[in-house]
């Protein structure tokens, strides 16, 4: 899964920080980190996680973290994806269970 890119409305954008790769152990939870280093006066209102399958076209929605409307996790990920941090969405990490 990968977070979608941030497209601010005008001005300079902050920076999305994600590791190039994350290792996981089959059957254990894994944290997929994502942090947005906002510029002055910027605020994250939504983080969208998408799954990209090598060799397949496009992406599949996994989860949306929204400041106003909370979390929405798509099937078949319901019950397996949790928000990785509480508070502001500048930390948009998710936990993928099992």
GROMACS .gro file of N, CA and C in nm:
model
  294
    1UNK      N    1   0.085  -0.118   0.000
    1UNK     CA    2   0.000   0.000   0.000
    1UNK      C    3   0.089   0.123   0.000
    2UNK      N    4   0.041   0.228  -0.056
    2UNK     CA    5   0.118   0.351  -0.058
    2UNK      C    6   0.022   0.468  -0.044
    3UNK      N    7   0.064   0.574   0.027
    3UNK     CA    8  -0.025   0.689   0.038
    3UNK      C    9  -0.027   0.765  -0.094
    4UNK      N   10  -0.140   0.827  -0.124
    4UNK     CA   11  -0.147   0.907  -0.246
    4UNK      C   12  -0.069   1.036  -0.225
    5UNK      N   13  -0.032   1.098  -0.332
    5UNK     CA   14   0.047   1.221  -0.325
    5UNK      C   15  -0.041   1.338  -0.282
    6UNK      N   16   0.020   1.431  -0.214
    6UNK     CA   17  -0.052   1.549  -0.168
    6UNK      C   18  -0.041   1.658  -0.274
    7UNK      N   19  -0.152   1.718  -0.306
    7UNK     CA   20  -0.152   1.825  -0.404
    7UNK      C   21  -0.213   1.949  -0.338
    8UNK      N   22  -0.130   2.039  -0.284
    8UNK     CA   23  -0.182   2.158  -0.218
    8UNK      C   24  -0.236   2.259  -0.318
    9UNK      N   25  -0.326   2.342  -0.272
    9UNK     CA   26  -0.385   2.446  -0.357
    9UNK      C   27  -0.296   2.570  -0.353
   10UNK      N   28  -0.201   2.578  -0.442
   10UNK     CA   29  -0.113   2.695  -0.452
   10UNK      C   30  -0.001   2.694  -0.350
   11UNK      N   31   0.100   2.773  -0.375
   11UNK     CA   32   0.212   2.787  -0.282
   11UNK      C   33   0.301   2.664  -0.282
   12UNK      N   34   0.400   2.667  -0.192
   12UNK     CA   35   0.492   2.556  -0.180
   12UNK      C   36   0.429   2.445  -0.099
   13UNK      N   37   0.464   2.324  -0.132
   13UNK     CA   38   0.410   2.208  -0.061
   13UNK      C   39   0.513   2.159   0.039
   14UNK      N   40   0.462   2.094   0.142
   14UNK     CA   41   0.548   2.026   0.237
   14UNK      C   42   0.603   1.900   0.173
   15UNK      N   43   0.648   1.808   0.256
   15UNK     CA   44   0.714   1.690   0.204
   15UNK      C   45   0.654   1.565   0.268
   16UNK      N   46   0.622   1.464   0.186
   16UNK     CA   47   0.574   1.336   0.235
   16UNK      C   48   0.695   1.248   0.263
   17UNK      N   49   0.701   1.193   0.384
   17UNK     CA   50   0.812   1.106   0.423
   17UNK      C   51   0.760   0.964   0.441
   18UNK      N   52   0.804   0.874   0.355
   18UNK     CA   53   0.772   0.732   0.366
   18UNK      C   54   0.901   0.654   0.342
   19UNK      N   55   0.917   0.541   0.410
   19UNK     CA   56   1.036   0.460   0.383
   19UNK      C   57   1.026   0.397   0.244
   20UNK      N   58   1.139   0.373   0.184
   20UNK     CA   59   1.141   0.311   0.050
   20UNK      C   60   1.083   0.170   0.053
   21UNK      N   61   1.105   0.100   0.163
   21UNK     CA   62   1.048  -0.034   0.179
   21UNK      C   63   1.021  -0.061   0.327
   22UNK      N   64   0.930  -0.153   0.351
   22UNK     CA   65   0.896  -0.195   0.487
   22UNK      C   66   0.894  -0.347   0.486
   23UNK      N   67   0.961  -0.408   0.583
   23UNK     CA   68   0.961  -0.555   0.594
   23UNK      C   69   0.853  -0.599   0.691
   24UNK      N   70   0.791  -0.712   0.660
   24UNK     CA   71   0.686  -0.767   0.746
   24UNK      C   72   0.708  -0.916   0.763
   25UNK      N   73   0.655  -0.969   0.873
   25UNK     CA   74   0.660  -1.112   0.901
   25UNK      C   75   0.519  -1.166   0.885
   26UNK      N   76   0.503  -1.270   0.804
   26UNK     CA   77   0.373  -1.330   0.780
   26UNK      C   78   0.305  -1.366   0.912
   27UNK      N   79   0.181  -1.321   0.928
   27UNK     CA   80   0.104  -1.350   1.049
   27UNK      C   81   0.119  -1.246   1.158
   28UNK      N   82   0.207  -1.147   1.140
   28UNK     CA   83   0.225  -1.042   1.240
   28UNK      C   84   0.181  -0.908   1.185
   29UNK      N   85   0.151  -0.815   1.276
   29UNK     CA   86   0.113  -0.680   1.236
   29UNK      C   87   0.235  -0.605   1.183
   30UNK      N   88   0.209  -0.511   1.093
   30UNK     CA   89   0.316  -0.427   1.041
   30UNK      C   90   0.265  -0.282   1.034
   31UNK      N   91   0.351  -0.189   1.070
   31UNK     CA   92   0.319  -0.047   1.060
   31UNK      C   93   0.369   0.004   0.926
   32UNK      N   94   0.280   0.071   0.852
   32UNK     CA   95   0.318   0.135   0.727
   32UNK      C   96   0.323   0.285   0.755
   33UNK      N   97   0.445   0.339   0.775
   33UNK     CA   98   0.458   0.479   0.814
   33UNK      C   99   0.434   0.576   0.699
   34UNK      N  100   0.385   0.693   0.735
   34UNK     CA  101   0.369   0.804   0.640
   34UNK      C  102   0.357   0.932   0.721
   35UNK      N  103   0.449   1.023   0.699
   35UNK     CA  104   0.446   1.151   0.771
   35UNK      C  105   0.455   1.264   0.670
   36UNK      N  106   0.374   1.367   0.692
   36UNK     CA  107   0.377   1.484   0.606
   36UNK      C  108   0.438   1.599   0.684
   37UNK      N  109   0.547   1.653   0.634
   37UNK     CA  110   0.613   1.770   0.694
   37UNK      C  111   0.552   1.893   0.629
   38UNK      N  112   0.455   1.951   0.695
   38UNK     CA  113   0.378   2.062   0.639
   38UNK      C  114   0.459   2.192   0.640
   39UNK      N  115   0.431   2.274   0.541
   39UNK     CA  116   0.483   2.410   0.538
   39UNK      C  117   0.393   2.495   0.630
   40UNK      N  118   0.436   2.613   0.659
   40UNK     CA  119   0.358   2.704   0.743
   40UNK      C  120   0.218   2.724   0.684
   41UNK      N  121   0.118   2.721   0.766
   41UNK     CA  122  -0.022   2.741   0.730
   41UNK      C  123  -0.085   2.622   0.658
   42UNK      N  124  -0.013   2.513   0.639
   42UNK     CA  125  -0.071   2.393   0.579
   42UNK      C  126  -0.131   2.305   0.687
   43UNK      N  127  -0.233   2.230   0.649
   43UNK     CA  128  -0.294   2.136   0.741
   43UNK      C  129  -0.344   2.016   0.660
   44UNK      N  130  -0.314   1.897   0.706
   44UNK     CA  131  -0.357   1.776   0.636
   44UNK      C  132  -0.503   1.750   0.674
   45UNK      N  133  -0.588   1.734   0.571
   45UNK     CA  134  -0.729   1.707   0.596
   45UNK      C  135  -0.768   1.565   0.556
   46UNK      N  136  -0.687   1.499   0.472
   46UNK     CA  137  -0.719   1.363   0.431
   46UNK      C  138  -0.593   1.290   0.386
   47UNK      N  139  -0.586   1.163   0.423
   47UNK     CA  140  -0.479   1.074   0.377
   47UNK      C  141  -0.547   0.955   0.312
   48UNK      N  142  -0.507   0.921   0.190
   48UNK     CA  143  -0.563   0.807   0.119
   48UNK      C  144  -0.452   0.705   0.095
   49UNK      N  145  -0.477   0.581   0.137
   49UNK     CA  146  -0.384   0.471   0.112
   49UNK      C  147  -0.436   0.388  -0.004
   50UNK      N  148  -0.347   0.356  -0.098
   50UNK     CA  149  -0.380   0.279  -0.217
   50UNK      C  150  -0.287   0.159  -0.227
   51UNK      N  151  -0.337   0.048  -0.280
   51UNK     CA  152  -0.254  -0.069  -0.303
   51UNK      C  153  -0.218  -0.076  -0.450
   52UNK      N  154  -0.091  -0.092  -0.478
   52UNK     CA  155  -0.041  -0.107  -0.613
   52UNK      C  156   0.013  -0.249  -0.628
   53UNK      N  157  -0.037  -0.324  -0.725
   53UNK     CA  158   0.008  -0.461  -0.748
   53UNK      C  159   0.103  -0.460  -0.867
   54UNK      N  160   0.227  -0.509  -0.848
   54UNK     CA  161   0.322  -0.513  -0.959
   54UNK      C  162   0.265  -0.588  -1.079
   55UNK      N  163   0.277  -0.528  -1.196
   55UNK     CA  164   0.230  -0.590  -1.319
   55UNK      C  165   0.083  -0.566  -1.349
   56UNK      N  166   0.009  -0.511  -1.253
   56UNK     CA  167  -0.133  -0.484  -1.275
   56UNK      C  168  -0.151  -0.333  -1.295
   57UNK      N  169  -0.245  -0.295  -1.381
   57UNK     CA  170  -0.268  -0.152  -1.402
   57UNK      C  171  -0.343  -0.089  -1.286
   58UNK      N  172  -0.315   0.038  -1.258
   58UNK     CA  173  -0.391   0.114  -1.159
   58UNK      C  174  -0.363   0.077  -1.015
   59UNK      N  175  -0.449   0.124  -0.928
   59UNK     CA  176  -0.437   0.102  -0.785
   59UNK      C  177  -0.574   0.064  -0.727
   60UNK      N  178  -0.572   0.007  -0.608
   60UNK     CA  179  -0.693  -0.031  -0.537
   60UNK      C  180  -0.699   0.048  -0.407
   61UNK      N  181  -0.812   0.114  -0.376
   61UNK     CA  182  -0.822   0.186  -0.249
   61UNK      C  183  -0.816   0.090  -0.131
   62UNK      N  184  -0.744   0.131  -0.027
   62UNK     CA  185  -0.732   0.051   0.096
   62UNK      C  186  -0.802   0.123   0.210
   63UNK      N  187  -0.763   0.248   0.235
   63UNK     CA  188  -0.818   0.323   0.347
   63UNK      C  189  -0.811   0.472   0.322
   64UNK      N  190  -0.908   0.544   0.380
   64UNK     CA  191  -0.908   0.689   0.377
   64UNK      C  192  -0.916   0.737   0.521
   65UNK      N  193  -0.822   0.821   0.560
   65UNK     CA  194  -0.822   0.885   0.691
   65UNK      C  195  -0.861   1.030   0.668
   66UNK      N  196  -0.973   1.071   0.724
   66UNK     CA  197  -1.025   1.205   0.699
   66UNK      C  198  -1.042   1.280   0.830
   67UNK      N  199  -0.994   1.402   0.834
   67UNK     CA  200  -0.998   1.483   0.956
   67UNK      C  201  -1.141   1.503   1.007
   68UNK      N  202  -1.233   1.524   0.916
   68UNK     CA  203  -1.371   1.554   0.955
   68UNK      C  204  -1.458   1.429   0.965
   69UNK      N  205  -1.435   1.331   0.877
   69UNK     CA  206  -1.524   1.216   0.868
   69UNK      C  207  -1.466   1.087   0.925
   70UNK      N  208  -1.347   1.091   0.981
   70UNK     CA  209  -1.286   0.973   1.043
   70UNK      C  210  -1.223   0.879   0.942
   71UNK      N  211  -1.220   0.752   0.977
   71UNK     CA  212  -1.153   0.650   0.896
   71UNK      C  213  -1.257   0.569   0.817
   72UNK      N  214  -1.220   0.534   0.695
   72UNK     CA  215  -1.302   0.443   0.616
   72UNK      C  216  -1.207   0.342   0.551
   73UNK      N  217  -1.229   0.215   0.582
   73UNK     CA  218  -1.144   0.108   0.529
   73UNK      C  219  -1.228   0.026   0.431
   74UNK      N  220  -1.172   0.004   0.312
   74UNK     CA  221  -1.240  -0.071   0.207
   74UNK      C  222  -1.237  -0.221   0.235
   75UNK      N  223  -1.339  -0.291   0.186
   75UNK     CA  224  -1.333  -0.438   0.184
   75UNK      C  225  -1.226  -0.475   0.082
   76UNK      N  226  -1.147  -0.574   0.099
   76UNK     CA  227  -1.145  -0.676   0.202
   76UNK      C  228  -1.053  -0.643   0.319
   77UNK      N  229  -1.022  -0.515   0.339
   77UNK     CA  230  -0.927  -0.475   0.444
   77UNK      C  231  -0.994  -0.439   0.576
   78UNK      N  232  -1.128  -0.435   0.579
   78UNK     CA  233  -1.200  -0.401   0.702
   78UNK      C  234  -1.160  -0.498   0.813
   79UNK      N  235  -1.130  -0.443   0.928
   79UNK     CA  236  -1.085  -0.524   1.041
   79UNK      C  237  -0.937  -0.555   1.040
   80UNK      N  238  -0.870  -0.526   0.930
   80UNK     CA  239  -0.726  -0.553   0.920
   80UNK      C  240  -0.643  -0.426   0.916
   81UNK      N  241  -0.705  -0.311   0.889
   81UNK     CA  242  -0.631  -0.185   0.879
   81UNK      C  243  -0.678  -0.093   0.991
   82UNK      N  244  -0.582  -0.043   1.067
   82UNK     CA  245  -0.610   0.049   1.177
   82UNK      C  246  -0.525   0.173   1.160
   83UNK      N  247  -0.572   0.283   1.213
   83UNK     CA  248  -0.491   0.404   1.213
   83UNK      C  249  -0.370   0.382   1.303
   84UNK      N  250  -0.253   0.419   1.258
   84UNK     CA  251  -0.130   0.393   1.332
   84UNK      C  252  -0.099   0.494   1.440
   85UNK      N  253  -0.163   0.610   1.435
   85UNK     CA  254  -0.137   0.716   1.534
   85UNK      C  255  -0.267   0.792   1.558
   86UNK      N  256  -0.276   0.854   1.672
   86UNK     CA  257  -0.393   0.938   1.698
   86UNK      C  258  -0.351   1.084   1.678
   87UNK      N  259  -0.448   1.172   1.673
   87UNK     CA  260  -0.417   1.314   1.659
   87UNK      C  261  -0.417   1.359   1.515
   88UNK      N  262  -0.336   1.459   1.487
   88UNK     CA  263  -0.332   1.523   1.355
   88UNK      C  264  -0.292   1.423   1.246
   89UNK      N  265  -0.344   1.446   1.127
   89UNK     CA  266  -0.316   1.357   1.014
   89UNK      C  267  -0.179   1.377   0.952
   90UNK      N  268  -0.098   1.468   1.006
   90UNK     CA  269   0.039   1.478   0.957
   90UNK      C  270   0.110   1.344   0.974
   91UNK      N  271   0.066   1.266   1.074
   91UNK     CA  272   0.112   1.127   1.087
   91UNK      C  273   0.000   1.040   1.034
   92UNK      N  274   0.013   0.996   0.910
   92UNK     CA  275  -0.091   0.918   0.842
   92UNK      C  276  -0.060   0.770   0.838
   93UNK      N  277   0.020   0.720   0.934
   93UNK     CA  278   0.057   0.579   0.936
   93UNK      C  279  -0.065   0.491   0.957
   94UNK      N  280  -0.058   0.370   0.900
   94UNK     CA  281  -0.160   0.269   0.928
   94UNK      C  282  -0.092   0.142   0.976
   95UNK      N  283  -0.170   0.058   1.044
   95UNK     CA  284  -0.123  -0.072   1.088
   95UNK      C  285  -0.201  -0.175   1.007
   96UNK      N  286  -0.130  -0.265   0.941
   96UNK     CA  287  -0.191  -0.374   0.867
   96UNK      C  288  -0.178  -0.498   0.954
   97UNK      N  289  -0.292  -0.549   1.001
   97UNK     CA  290  -0.292  -0.662   1.095
   97UNK      C  291  -0.281  -0.794   1.020
   98UNK      N  292  -0.201  -0.884   1.079
   98UNK     CA  293  -0.187  -1.022   1.032
   98UNK      C  294  -0.155  -1.028   0.884
   0.00000   0.00000   0.00000
